GROMACS .gro file of C-alpha atoms in nm:
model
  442
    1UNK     CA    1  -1.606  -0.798  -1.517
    2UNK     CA    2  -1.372  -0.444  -1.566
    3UNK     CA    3  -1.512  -0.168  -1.273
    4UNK     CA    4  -1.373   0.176  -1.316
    5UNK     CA    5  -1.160   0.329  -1.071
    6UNK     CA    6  -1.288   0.639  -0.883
    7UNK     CA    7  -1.119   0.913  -1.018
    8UNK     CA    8  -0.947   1.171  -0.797
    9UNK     CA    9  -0.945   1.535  -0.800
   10UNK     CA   10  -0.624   1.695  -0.884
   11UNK     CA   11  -0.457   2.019  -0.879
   12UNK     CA   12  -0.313   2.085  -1.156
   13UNK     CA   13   0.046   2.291  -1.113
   14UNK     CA   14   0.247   2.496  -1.411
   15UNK     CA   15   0.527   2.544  -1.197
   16UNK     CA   16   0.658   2.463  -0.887
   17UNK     CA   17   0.945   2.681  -0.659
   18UNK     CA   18   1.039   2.481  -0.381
   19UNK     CA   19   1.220   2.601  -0.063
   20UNK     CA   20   1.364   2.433   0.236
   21UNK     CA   21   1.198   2.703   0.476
   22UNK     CA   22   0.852   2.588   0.360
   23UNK     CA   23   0.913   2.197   0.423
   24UNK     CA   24   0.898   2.123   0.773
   25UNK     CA   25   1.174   1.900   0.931
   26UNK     CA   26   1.090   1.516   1.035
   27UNK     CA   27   1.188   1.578   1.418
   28UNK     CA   28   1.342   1.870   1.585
   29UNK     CA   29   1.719   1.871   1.516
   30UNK     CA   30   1.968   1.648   1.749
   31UNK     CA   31   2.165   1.843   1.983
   32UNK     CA   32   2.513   1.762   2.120
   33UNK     CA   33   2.700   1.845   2.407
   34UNK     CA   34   3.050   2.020   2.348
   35UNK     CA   35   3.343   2.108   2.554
   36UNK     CA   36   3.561   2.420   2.435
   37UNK     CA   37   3.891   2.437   2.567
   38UNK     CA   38   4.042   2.825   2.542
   39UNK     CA   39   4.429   2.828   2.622
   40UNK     CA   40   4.566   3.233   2.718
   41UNK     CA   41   4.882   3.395   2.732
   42UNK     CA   42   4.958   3.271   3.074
   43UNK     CA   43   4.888   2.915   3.028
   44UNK     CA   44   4.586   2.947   3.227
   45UNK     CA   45   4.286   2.695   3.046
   46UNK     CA   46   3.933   2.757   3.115
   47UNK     CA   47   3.692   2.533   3.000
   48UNK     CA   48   3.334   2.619   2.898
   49UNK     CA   49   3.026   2.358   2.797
   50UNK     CA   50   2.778   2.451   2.529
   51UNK     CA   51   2.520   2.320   2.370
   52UNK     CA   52   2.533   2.310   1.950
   53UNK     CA   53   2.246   2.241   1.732
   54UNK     CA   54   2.390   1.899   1.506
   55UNK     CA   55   2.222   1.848   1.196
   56UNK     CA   56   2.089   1.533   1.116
   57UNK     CA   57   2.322   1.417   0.829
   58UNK     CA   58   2.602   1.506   1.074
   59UNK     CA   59   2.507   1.189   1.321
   60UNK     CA   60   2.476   0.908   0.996
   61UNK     CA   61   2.759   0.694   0.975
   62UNK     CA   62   2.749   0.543   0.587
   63UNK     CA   63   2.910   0.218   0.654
   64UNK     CA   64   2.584   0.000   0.723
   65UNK     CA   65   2.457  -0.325   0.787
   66UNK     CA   66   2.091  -0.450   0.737
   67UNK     CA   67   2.137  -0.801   0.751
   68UNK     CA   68   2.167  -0.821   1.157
   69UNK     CA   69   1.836  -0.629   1.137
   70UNK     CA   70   1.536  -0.769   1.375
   71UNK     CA   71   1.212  -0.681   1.449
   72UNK     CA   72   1.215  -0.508   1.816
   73UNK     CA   73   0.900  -0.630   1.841
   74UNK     CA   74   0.671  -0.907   1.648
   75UNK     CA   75   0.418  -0.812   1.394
   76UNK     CA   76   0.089  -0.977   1.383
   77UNK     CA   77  -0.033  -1.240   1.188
   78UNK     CA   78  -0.072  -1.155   0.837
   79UNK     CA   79  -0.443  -1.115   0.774
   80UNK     CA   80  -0.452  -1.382   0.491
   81UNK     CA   81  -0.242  -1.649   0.658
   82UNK     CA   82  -0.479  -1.953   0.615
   83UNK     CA   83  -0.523  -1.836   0.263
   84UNK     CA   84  -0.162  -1.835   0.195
   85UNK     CA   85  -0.078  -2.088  -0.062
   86UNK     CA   86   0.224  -2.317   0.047
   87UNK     CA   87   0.363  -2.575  -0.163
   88UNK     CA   88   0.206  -2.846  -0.020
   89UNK     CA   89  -0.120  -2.680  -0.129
   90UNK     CA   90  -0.360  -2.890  -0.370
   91UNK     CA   91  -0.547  -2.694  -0.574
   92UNK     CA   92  -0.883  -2.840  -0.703
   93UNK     CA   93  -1.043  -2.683  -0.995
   94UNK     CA   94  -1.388  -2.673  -1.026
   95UNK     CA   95  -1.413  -2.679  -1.416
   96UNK     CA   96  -1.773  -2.723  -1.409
   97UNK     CA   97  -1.893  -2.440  -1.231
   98UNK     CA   98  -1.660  -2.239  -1.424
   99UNK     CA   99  -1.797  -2.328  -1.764
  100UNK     CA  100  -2.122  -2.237  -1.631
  101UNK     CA  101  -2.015  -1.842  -1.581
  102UNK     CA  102  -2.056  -1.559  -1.763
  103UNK     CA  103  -1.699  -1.494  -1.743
  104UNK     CA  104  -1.551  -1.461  -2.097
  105UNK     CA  105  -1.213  -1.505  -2.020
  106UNK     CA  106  -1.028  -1.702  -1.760
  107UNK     CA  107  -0.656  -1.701  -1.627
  108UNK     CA  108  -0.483  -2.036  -1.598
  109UNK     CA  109  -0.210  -2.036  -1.313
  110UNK     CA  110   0.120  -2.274  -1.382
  111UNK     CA  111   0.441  -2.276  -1.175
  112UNK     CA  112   0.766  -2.426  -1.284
  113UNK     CA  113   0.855  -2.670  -1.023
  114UNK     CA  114   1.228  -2.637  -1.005
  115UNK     CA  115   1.214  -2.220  -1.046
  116UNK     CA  116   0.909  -2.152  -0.882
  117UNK     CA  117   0.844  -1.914  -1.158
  118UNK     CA  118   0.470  -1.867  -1.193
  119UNK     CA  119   0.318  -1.874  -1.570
  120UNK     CA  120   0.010  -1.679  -1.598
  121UNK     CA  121  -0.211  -1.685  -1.878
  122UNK     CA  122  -0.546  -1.512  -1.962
  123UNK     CA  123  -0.754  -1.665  -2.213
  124UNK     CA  124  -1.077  -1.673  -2.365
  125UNK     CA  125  -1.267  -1.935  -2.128
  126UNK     CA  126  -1.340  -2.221  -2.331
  127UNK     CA  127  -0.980  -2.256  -2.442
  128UNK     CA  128  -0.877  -2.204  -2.075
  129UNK     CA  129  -1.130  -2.436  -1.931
  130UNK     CA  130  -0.966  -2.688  -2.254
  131UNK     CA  131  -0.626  -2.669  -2.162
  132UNK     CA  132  -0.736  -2.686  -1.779
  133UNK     CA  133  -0.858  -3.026  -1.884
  134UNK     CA  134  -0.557  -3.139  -2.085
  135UNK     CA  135  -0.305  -3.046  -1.835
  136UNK     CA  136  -0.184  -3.201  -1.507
  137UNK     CA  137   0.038  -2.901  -1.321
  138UNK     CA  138  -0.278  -2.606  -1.316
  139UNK     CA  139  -0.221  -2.477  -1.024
  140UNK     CA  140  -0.521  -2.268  -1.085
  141UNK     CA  141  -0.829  -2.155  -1.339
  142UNK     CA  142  -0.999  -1.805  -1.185
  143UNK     CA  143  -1.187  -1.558  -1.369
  144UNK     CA  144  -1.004  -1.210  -1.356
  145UNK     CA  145  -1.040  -0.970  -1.022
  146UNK     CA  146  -1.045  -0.633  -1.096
  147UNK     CA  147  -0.761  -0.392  -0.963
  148UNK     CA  148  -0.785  -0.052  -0.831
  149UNK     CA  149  -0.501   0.222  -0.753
  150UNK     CA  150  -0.546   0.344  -0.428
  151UNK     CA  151  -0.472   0.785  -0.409
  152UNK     CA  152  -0.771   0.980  -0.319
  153UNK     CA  153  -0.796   1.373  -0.248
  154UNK     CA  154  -0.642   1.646  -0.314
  155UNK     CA  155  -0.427   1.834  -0.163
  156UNK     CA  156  -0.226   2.223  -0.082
  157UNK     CA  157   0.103   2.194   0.049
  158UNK     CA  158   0.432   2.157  -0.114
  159UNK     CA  159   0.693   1.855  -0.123
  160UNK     CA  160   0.737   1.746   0.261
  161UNK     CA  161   0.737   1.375   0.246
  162UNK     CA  162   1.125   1.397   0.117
  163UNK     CA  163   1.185   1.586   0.475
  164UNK     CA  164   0.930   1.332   0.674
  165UNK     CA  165   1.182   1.038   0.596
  166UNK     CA  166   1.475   1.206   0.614
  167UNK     CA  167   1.615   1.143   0.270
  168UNK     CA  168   1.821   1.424   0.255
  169UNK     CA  169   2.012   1.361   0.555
  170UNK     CA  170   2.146   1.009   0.380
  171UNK     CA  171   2.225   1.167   0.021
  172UNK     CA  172   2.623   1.176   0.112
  173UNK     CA  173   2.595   0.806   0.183
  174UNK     CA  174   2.372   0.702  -0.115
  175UNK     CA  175   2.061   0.805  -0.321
  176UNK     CA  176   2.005   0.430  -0.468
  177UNK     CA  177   2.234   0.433  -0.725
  178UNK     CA  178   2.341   0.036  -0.825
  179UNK     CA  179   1.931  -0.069  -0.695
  180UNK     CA  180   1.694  -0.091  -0.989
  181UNK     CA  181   1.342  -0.012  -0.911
  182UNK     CA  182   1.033  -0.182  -1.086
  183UNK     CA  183   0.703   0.075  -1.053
  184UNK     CA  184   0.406  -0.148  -1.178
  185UNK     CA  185   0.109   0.113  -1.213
  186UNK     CA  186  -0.056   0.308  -1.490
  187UNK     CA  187   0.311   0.372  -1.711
  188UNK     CA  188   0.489   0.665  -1.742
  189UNK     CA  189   0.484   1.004  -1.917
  190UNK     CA  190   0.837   0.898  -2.011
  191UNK     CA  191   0.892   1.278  -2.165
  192UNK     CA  192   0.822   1.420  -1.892
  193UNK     CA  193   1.067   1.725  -1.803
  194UNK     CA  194   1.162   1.610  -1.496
  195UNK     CA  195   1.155   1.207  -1.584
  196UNK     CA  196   1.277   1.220  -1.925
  197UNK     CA  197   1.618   1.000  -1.915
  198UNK     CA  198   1.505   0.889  -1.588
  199UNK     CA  199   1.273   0.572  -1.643
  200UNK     CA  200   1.286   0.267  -1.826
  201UNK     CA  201   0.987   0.227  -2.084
  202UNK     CA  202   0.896  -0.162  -1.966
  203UNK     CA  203   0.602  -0.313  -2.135
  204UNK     CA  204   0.242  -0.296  -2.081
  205UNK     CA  205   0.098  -0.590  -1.986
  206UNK     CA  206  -0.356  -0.589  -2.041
  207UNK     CA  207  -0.566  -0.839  -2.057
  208UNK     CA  208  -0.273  -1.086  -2.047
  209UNK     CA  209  -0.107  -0.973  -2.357
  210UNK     CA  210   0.279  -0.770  -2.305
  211UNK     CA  211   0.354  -0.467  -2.532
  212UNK     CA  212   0.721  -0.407  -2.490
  213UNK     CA  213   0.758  -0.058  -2.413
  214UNK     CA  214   0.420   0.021  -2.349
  215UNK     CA  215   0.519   0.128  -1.999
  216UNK     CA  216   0.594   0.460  -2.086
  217UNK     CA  217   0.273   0.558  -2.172
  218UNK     CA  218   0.005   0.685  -1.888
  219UNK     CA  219  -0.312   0.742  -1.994
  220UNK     CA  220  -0.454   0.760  -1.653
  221UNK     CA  221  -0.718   1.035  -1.607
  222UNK     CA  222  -0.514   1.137  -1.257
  223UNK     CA  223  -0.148   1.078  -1.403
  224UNK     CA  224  -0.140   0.804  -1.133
  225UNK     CA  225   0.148   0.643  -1.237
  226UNK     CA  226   0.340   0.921  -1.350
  227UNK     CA  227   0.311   1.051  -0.999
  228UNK     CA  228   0.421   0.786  -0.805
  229UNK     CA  229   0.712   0.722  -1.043
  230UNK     CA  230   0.801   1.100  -0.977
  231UNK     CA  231   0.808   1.037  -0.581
  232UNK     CA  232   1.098   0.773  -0.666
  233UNK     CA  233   1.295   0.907  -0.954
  234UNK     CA  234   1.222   1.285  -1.035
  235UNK     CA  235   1.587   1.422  -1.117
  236UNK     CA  236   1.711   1.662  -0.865
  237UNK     CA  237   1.888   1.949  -0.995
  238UNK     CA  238   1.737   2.047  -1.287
  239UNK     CA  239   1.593   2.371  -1.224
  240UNK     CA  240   1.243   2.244  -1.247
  241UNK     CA  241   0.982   2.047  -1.047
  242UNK     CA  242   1.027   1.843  -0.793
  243UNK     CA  243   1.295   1.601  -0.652
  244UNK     CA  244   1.286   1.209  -0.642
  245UNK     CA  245   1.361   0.994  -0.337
  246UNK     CA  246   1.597   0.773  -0.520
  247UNK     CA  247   1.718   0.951  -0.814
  248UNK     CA  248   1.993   0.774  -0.835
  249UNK     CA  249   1.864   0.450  -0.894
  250UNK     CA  250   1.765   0.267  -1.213
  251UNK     CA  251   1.381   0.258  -1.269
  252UNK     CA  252   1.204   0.051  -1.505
  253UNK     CA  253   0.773   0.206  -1.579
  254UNK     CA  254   0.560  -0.148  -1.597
  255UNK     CA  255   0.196  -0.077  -1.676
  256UNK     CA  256  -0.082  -0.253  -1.597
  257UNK     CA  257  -0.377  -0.024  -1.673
  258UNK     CA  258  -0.544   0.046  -1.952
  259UNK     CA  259  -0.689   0.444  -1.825
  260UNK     CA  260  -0.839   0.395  -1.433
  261UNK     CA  261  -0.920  -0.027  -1.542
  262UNK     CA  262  -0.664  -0.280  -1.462
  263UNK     CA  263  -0.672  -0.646  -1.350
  264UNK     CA  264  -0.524  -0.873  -1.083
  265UNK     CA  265  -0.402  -1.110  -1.296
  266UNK     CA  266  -0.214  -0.882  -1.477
  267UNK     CA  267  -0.043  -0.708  -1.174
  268UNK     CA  268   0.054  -1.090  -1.105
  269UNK     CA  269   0.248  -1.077  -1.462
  270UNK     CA  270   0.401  -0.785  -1.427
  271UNK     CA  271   0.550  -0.897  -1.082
  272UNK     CA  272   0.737  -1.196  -1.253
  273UNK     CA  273   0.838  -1.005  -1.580
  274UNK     CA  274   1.011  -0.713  -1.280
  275UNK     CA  275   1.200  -1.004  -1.158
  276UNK     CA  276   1.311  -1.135  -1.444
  277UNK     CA  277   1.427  -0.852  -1.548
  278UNK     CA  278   1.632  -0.760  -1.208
  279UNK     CA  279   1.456  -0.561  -0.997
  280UNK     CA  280   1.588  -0.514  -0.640
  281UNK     CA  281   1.262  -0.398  -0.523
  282UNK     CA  282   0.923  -0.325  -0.695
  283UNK     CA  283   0.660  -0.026  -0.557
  284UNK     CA  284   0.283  -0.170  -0.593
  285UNK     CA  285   0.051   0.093  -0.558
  286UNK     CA  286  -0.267  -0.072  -0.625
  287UNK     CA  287  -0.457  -0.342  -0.442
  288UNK     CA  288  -0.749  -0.547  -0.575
  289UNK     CA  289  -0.871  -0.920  -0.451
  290UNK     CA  290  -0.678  -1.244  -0.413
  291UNK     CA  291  -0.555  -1.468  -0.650
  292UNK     CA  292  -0.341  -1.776  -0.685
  293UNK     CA  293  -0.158  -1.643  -0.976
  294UNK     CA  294  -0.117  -1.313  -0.708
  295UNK     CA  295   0.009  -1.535  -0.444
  296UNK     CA  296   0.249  -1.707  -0.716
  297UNK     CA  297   0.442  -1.422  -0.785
  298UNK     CA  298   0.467  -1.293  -0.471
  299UNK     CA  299   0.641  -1.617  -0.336
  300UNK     CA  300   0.843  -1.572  -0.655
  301UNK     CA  301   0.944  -1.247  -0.584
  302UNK     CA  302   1.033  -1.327  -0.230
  303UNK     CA  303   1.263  -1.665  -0.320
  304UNK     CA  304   1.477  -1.435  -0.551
  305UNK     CA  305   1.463  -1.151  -0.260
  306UNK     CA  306   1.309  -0.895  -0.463
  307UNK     CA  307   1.149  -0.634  -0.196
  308UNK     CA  308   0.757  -0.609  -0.312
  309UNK     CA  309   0.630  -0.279  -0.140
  310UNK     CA  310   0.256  -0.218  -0.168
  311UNK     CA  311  -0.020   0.035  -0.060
  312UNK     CA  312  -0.190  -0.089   0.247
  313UNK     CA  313  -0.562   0.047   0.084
  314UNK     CA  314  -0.790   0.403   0.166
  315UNK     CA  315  -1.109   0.428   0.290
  316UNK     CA  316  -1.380   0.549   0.056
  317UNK     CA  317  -1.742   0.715   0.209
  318UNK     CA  318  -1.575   0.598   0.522
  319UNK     CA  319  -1.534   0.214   0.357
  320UNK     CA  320  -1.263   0.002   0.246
  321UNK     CA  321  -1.221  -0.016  -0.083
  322UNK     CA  322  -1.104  -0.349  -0.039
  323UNK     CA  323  -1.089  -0.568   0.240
  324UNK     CA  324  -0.812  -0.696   0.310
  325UNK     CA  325  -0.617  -0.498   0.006
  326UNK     CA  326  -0.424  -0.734  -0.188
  327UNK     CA  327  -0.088  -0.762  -0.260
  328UNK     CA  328  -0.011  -0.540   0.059
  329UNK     CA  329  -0.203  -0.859   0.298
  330UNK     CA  330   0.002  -1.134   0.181
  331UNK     CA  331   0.358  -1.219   0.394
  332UNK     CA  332   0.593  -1.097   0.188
  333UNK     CA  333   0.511  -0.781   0.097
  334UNK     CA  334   0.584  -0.472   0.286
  335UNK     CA  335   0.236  -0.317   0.386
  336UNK     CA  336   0.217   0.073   0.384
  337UNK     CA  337   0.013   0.319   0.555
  338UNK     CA  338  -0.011   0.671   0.528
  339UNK     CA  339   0.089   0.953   0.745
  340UNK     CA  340   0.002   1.351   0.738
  341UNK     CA  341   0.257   1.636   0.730
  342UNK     CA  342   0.200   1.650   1.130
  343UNK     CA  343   0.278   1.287   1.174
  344UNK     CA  344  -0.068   1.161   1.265
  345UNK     CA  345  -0.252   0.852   1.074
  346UNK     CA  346  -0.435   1.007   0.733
  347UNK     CA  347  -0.815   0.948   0.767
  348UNK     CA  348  -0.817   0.778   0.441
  349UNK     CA  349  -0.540   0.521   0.552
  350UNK     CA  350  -0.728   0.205   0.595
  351UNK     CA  351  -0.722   0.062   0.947
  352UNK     CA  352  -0.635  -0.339   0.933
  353UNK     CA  353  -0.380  -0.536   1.093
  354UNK     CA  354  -0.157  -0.610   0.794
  355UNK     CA  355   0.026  -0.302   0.800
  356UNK     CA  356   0.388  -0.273   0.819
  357UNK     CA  357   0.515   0.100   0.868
  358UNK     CA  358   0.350   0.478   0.749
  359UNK     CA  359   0.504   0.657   0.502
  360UNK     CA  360   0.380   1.090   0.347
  361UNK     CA  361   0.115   1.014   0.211
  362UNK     CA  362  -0.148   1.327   0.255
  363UNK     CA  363  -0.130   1.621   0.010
  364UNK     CA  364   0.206   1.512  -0.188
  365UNK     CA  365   0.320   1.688  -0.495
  366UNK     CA  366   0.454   1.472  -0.754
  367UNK     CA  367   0.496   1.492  -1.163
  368UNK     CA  368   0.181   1.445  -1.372
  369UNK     CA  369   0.128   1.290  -1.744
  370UNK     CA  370   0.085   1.641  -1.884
  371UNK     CA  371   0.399   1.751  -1.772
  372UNK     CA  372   0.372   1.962  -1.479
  373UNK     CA  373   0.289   1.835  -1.095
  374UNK     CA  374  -0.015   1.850  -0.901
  375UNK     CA  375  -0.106   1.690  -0.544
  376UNK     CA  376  -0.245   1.333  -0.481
  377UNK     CA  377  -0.301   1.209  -0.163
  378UNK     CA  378  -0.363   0.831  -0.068
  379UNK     CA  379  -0.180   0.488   0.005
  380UNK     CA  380  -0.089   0.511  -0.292
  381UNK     CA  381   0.143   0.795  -0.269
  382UNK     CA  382   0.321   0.620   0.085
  383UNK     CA  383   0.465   0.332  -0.092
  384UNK     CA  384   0.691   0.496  -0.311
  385UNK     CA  385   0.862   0.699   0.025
  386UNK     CA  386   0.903   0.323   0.109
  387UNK     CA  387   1.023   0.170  -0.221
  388UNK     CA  388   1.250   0.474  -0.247
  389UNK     CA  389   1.420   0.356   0.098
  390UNK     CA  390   1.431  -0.001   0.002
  391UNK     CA  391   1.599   0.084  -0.318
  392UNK     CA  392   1.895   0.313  -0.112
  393UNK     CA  393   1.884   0.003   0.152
  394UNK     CA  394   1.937  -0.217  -0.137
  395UNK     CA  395   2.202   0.004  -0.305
  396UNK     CA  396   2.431  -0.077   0.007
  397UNK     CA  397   2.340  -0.424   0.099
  398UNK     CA  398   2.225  -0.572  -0.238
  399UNK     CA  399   2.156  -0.933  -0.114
  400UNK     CA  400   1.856  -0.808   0.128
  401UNK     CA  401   1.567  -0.998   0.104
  402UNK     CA  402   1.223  -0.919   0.248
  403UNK     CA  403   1.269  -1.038   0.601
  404UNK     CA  404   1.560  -0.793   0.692
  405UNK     CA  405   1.404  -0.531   0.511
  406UNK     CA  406   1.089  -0.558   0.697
  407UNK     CA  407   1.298  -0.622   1.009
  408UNK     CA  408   1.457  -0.330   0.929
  409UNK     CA  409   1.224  -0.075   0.871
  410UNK     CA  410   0.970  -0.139   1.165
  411UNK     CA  411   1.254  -0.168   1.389
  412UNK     CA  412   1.374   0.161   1.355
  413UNK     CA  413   1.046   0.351   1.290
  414UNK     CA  414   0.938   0.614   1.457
  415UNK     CA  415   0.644   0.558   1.663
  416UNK     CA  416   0.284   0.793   1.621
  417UNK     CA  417   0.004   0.621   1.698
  418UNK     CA  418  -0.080   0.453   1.986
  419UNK     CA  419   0.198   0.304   2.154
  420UNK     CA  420   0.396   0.044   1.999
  421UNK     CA  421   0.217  -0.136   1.687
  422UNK     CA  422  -0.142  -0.059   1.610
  423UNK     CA  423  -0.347  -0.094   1.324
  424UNK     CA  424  -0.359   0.246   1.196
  425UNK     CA  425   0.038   0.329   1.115
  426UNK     CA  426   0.159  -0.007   1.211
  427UNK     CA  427   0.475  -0.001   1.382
  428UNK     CA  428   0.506   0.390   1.300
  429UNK     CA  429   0.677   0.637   0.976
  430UNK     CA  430   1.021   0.505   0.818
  431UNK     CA  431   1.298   0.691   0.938
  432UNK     CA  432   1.597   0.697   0.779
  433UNK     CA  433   1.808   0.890   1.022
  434UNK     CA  434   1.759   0.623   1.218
  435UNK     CA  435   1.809   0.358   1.002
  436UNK     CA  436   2.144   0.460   0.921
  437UNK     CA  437   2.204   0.494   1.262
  438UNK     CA  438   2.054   0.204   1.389
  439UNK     CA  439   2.241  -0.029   1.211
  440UNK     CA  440   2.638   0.137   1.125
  441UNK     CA  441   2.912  -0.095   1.169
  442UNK     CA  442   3.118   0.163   1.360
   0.00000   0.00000   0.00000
């Protein structure tokens, strides 16, 4: 069965003039201790220490390393580990009790044995349940699980999140060009001023069926899609809107929605169809219930070290909206939480204890599918500050796979919760000052 997903209130924004005064900086500016040396007329040298405010970009050393990357400390169990499927997994299927639901279509989970490719297929329920029958590698037979995209309220304030990371301070080493980008959500208004010639039109992929370049199409009520593709890949420089975190790199619009409906299943798809069409890392901002076929592409992802980032989940009337928030729970995906302008855990970031790092994710202005901006606030809006990162980490060291990003990222993150990892922010916002840093070569 389809459930709607709760629409969010939006702000809707003509036009947007952005300056640097009004975006406050991620931490107060590094200082550095100087010596001047002043030589006179008579050879006499006096010597005089003072103190000079260094910007950021100043202290980032471009050449980088991410593989030697490890956690500095150990993240908790994942929440789903003794649901995680391994390949020694049997999986039994229950045909009768399936023929006895209502369900009218069904999804029929393969994998390729030598590739691990997963290959998913929904289908009316008596032919699944027939094929099921026939066939001796069905990994699985589920009836769909509905998906939901995970931003929430509104919000006032102008672009921050760009500042929060630090983005700007690593522009002169790279802005993710070479790293292509997968955004599996809602599509794309792919004419949008500030996207147009920016984003790949990938297919649609409802109900099972692919449309090629249905992904540049959003006919989400919120623009949800549109507006976390704009967080990633808005062109700088244009004279209008706002500015993507990555506009360098190469971004390809996967839907998976059909309006504010969308499936698991389908999400599952479109995970496989990024990687085989080379995507270095993929932003997920939805979350939804388990599946095998889920759980498939995941480990697909992962063997061919494509970097799945995810939305951690938001609260709604003070509840989950679900619990735990798939993809973001499973192993190898990077779990993201949100963080306000001030650096404190959003109230609508879900608390759990398969979160990664936090990312902006209160009151963030992004593009919209009619062609101007407005503000969005959720998980949802976090894990493209991530995926943006990933894709500039990727850009330099294109081999990383999901354990040295993860190792990474939380070891270098900045720490604003309570001390050392907690289930709020996880093990604190990305910072990419400190990345850099962190991990130069010289």
């Amino acid at each position: 069965m389809r459930i709607p997903w709760s629409k969010s209130t939006t702000v809707i924004i003509a036009a947007v003039v952005m300056s640097a005064a009004a975006c406050a900086p991620s931490s107060p500016p590094a200082t550095t201790t100087a010596t001047t040396t002043t030589t006179t007329t008579t050879t006499t040298t006096t010597t005089t220490t003072t103190t000079t405010t260094v910007p950021p970009s100043a202290l980032v050393s471009c050449s980088v390393d991410f593989t030697t990357a490890t956690s500095a400390t150990a993240a908790p169990a994942a929440a789903n580990d003794d649901d995680t499927r391994t390949d020694d997994d049997t999986q039994t299927l229950d045909l009768a009790d399936l023929a006895e639901s209502d369900a009218q279509t069904l999804t029929l989970t393969r994998v390729d044995p030598d590739t691990g490719r997963p290959d998913i297929h929904t289908l009316d329920a008596d032919v699944a349940l027939a094929f099921a029958a026939a066939l001796d590698d069905v990994v699985a037979l589920e009836e769909p699980v509905p998906a939901q995209l995970l931003a929430g309220d509104p919000g006032r304030h102008l672009l921050w999140g760009l500042d929060a990371v630090g983005f700007d301070d690593i522009d002169h080493c790279t802005s993710g060009q070479g790293a292509h980008v997968a955004v599996i959500d809602t599509g794309v208004n792919i004419d949008h001023e500030d996207l147009e010639g920016a984003v790949n039109a990938g297919p649609s992929i409802i109900d099972g069926v692919a449309t090629p370049g249905g992904g540049g199409v959003d006919d989400n009520s919120g623009s949800h899609g549109t507006h976390v593709t704009g967080t990633i890949a808005a062109i700088v420089d244009n004279g209008v809107g706002v500015a993507g975190a990555a506009p360098a790199a190469e971004v390809t619009s996967i839907r998976t929605f059909e309006g504010d409906q969308g499936q698991m299943d389908d999400v599952a798809k479109a995970i496989v169809e990024a990687v085989d069409v080379g995507a270095d890392v993929v932003n997920l901002s939805v979350g939804g219930g388990q599946t095998t076929s889920l759980t498939a592409a995941v480990e697909y992802a992962a063997a061919n070290d494509v970097v799945l980032v995810a939305a951690a989940g938001n609260l709604k009337d003070g509840e989950p909206v679900c619990d735990p928030c798939y993809p973001a729970a499973l192993p190898d995906v990077i779990s993201v939480a949100s963080h306000t302008k001030s650096f404190t855990h959003s109230n609508f970031s879900v608390t759990t204890d398969h979160l990664d790092v936090a990312a902006p994710g209160s009151s963030i202005l992004s593009t919209s599918g009619t062609s101007t901006y407005h503000y969005l606030s959720g998980t949802s809006m976090a894990a493209p500050h991530v995926t943006a990162l990933v894709a500039r980490m990727k850009s330099v060291n294109p081999s990383l796979g999901i354990d040295h990003v993860r190792a990474a990222l939380t070891s270098t993150a900045y720490d604003i919760d309570e001390p050392g990892y907690d289930h709020r922010t996880g093990h604190g916002a990305v910072d990419a000052v400190e990345l850099w840093n962190r991990y130069r070569t010289h």
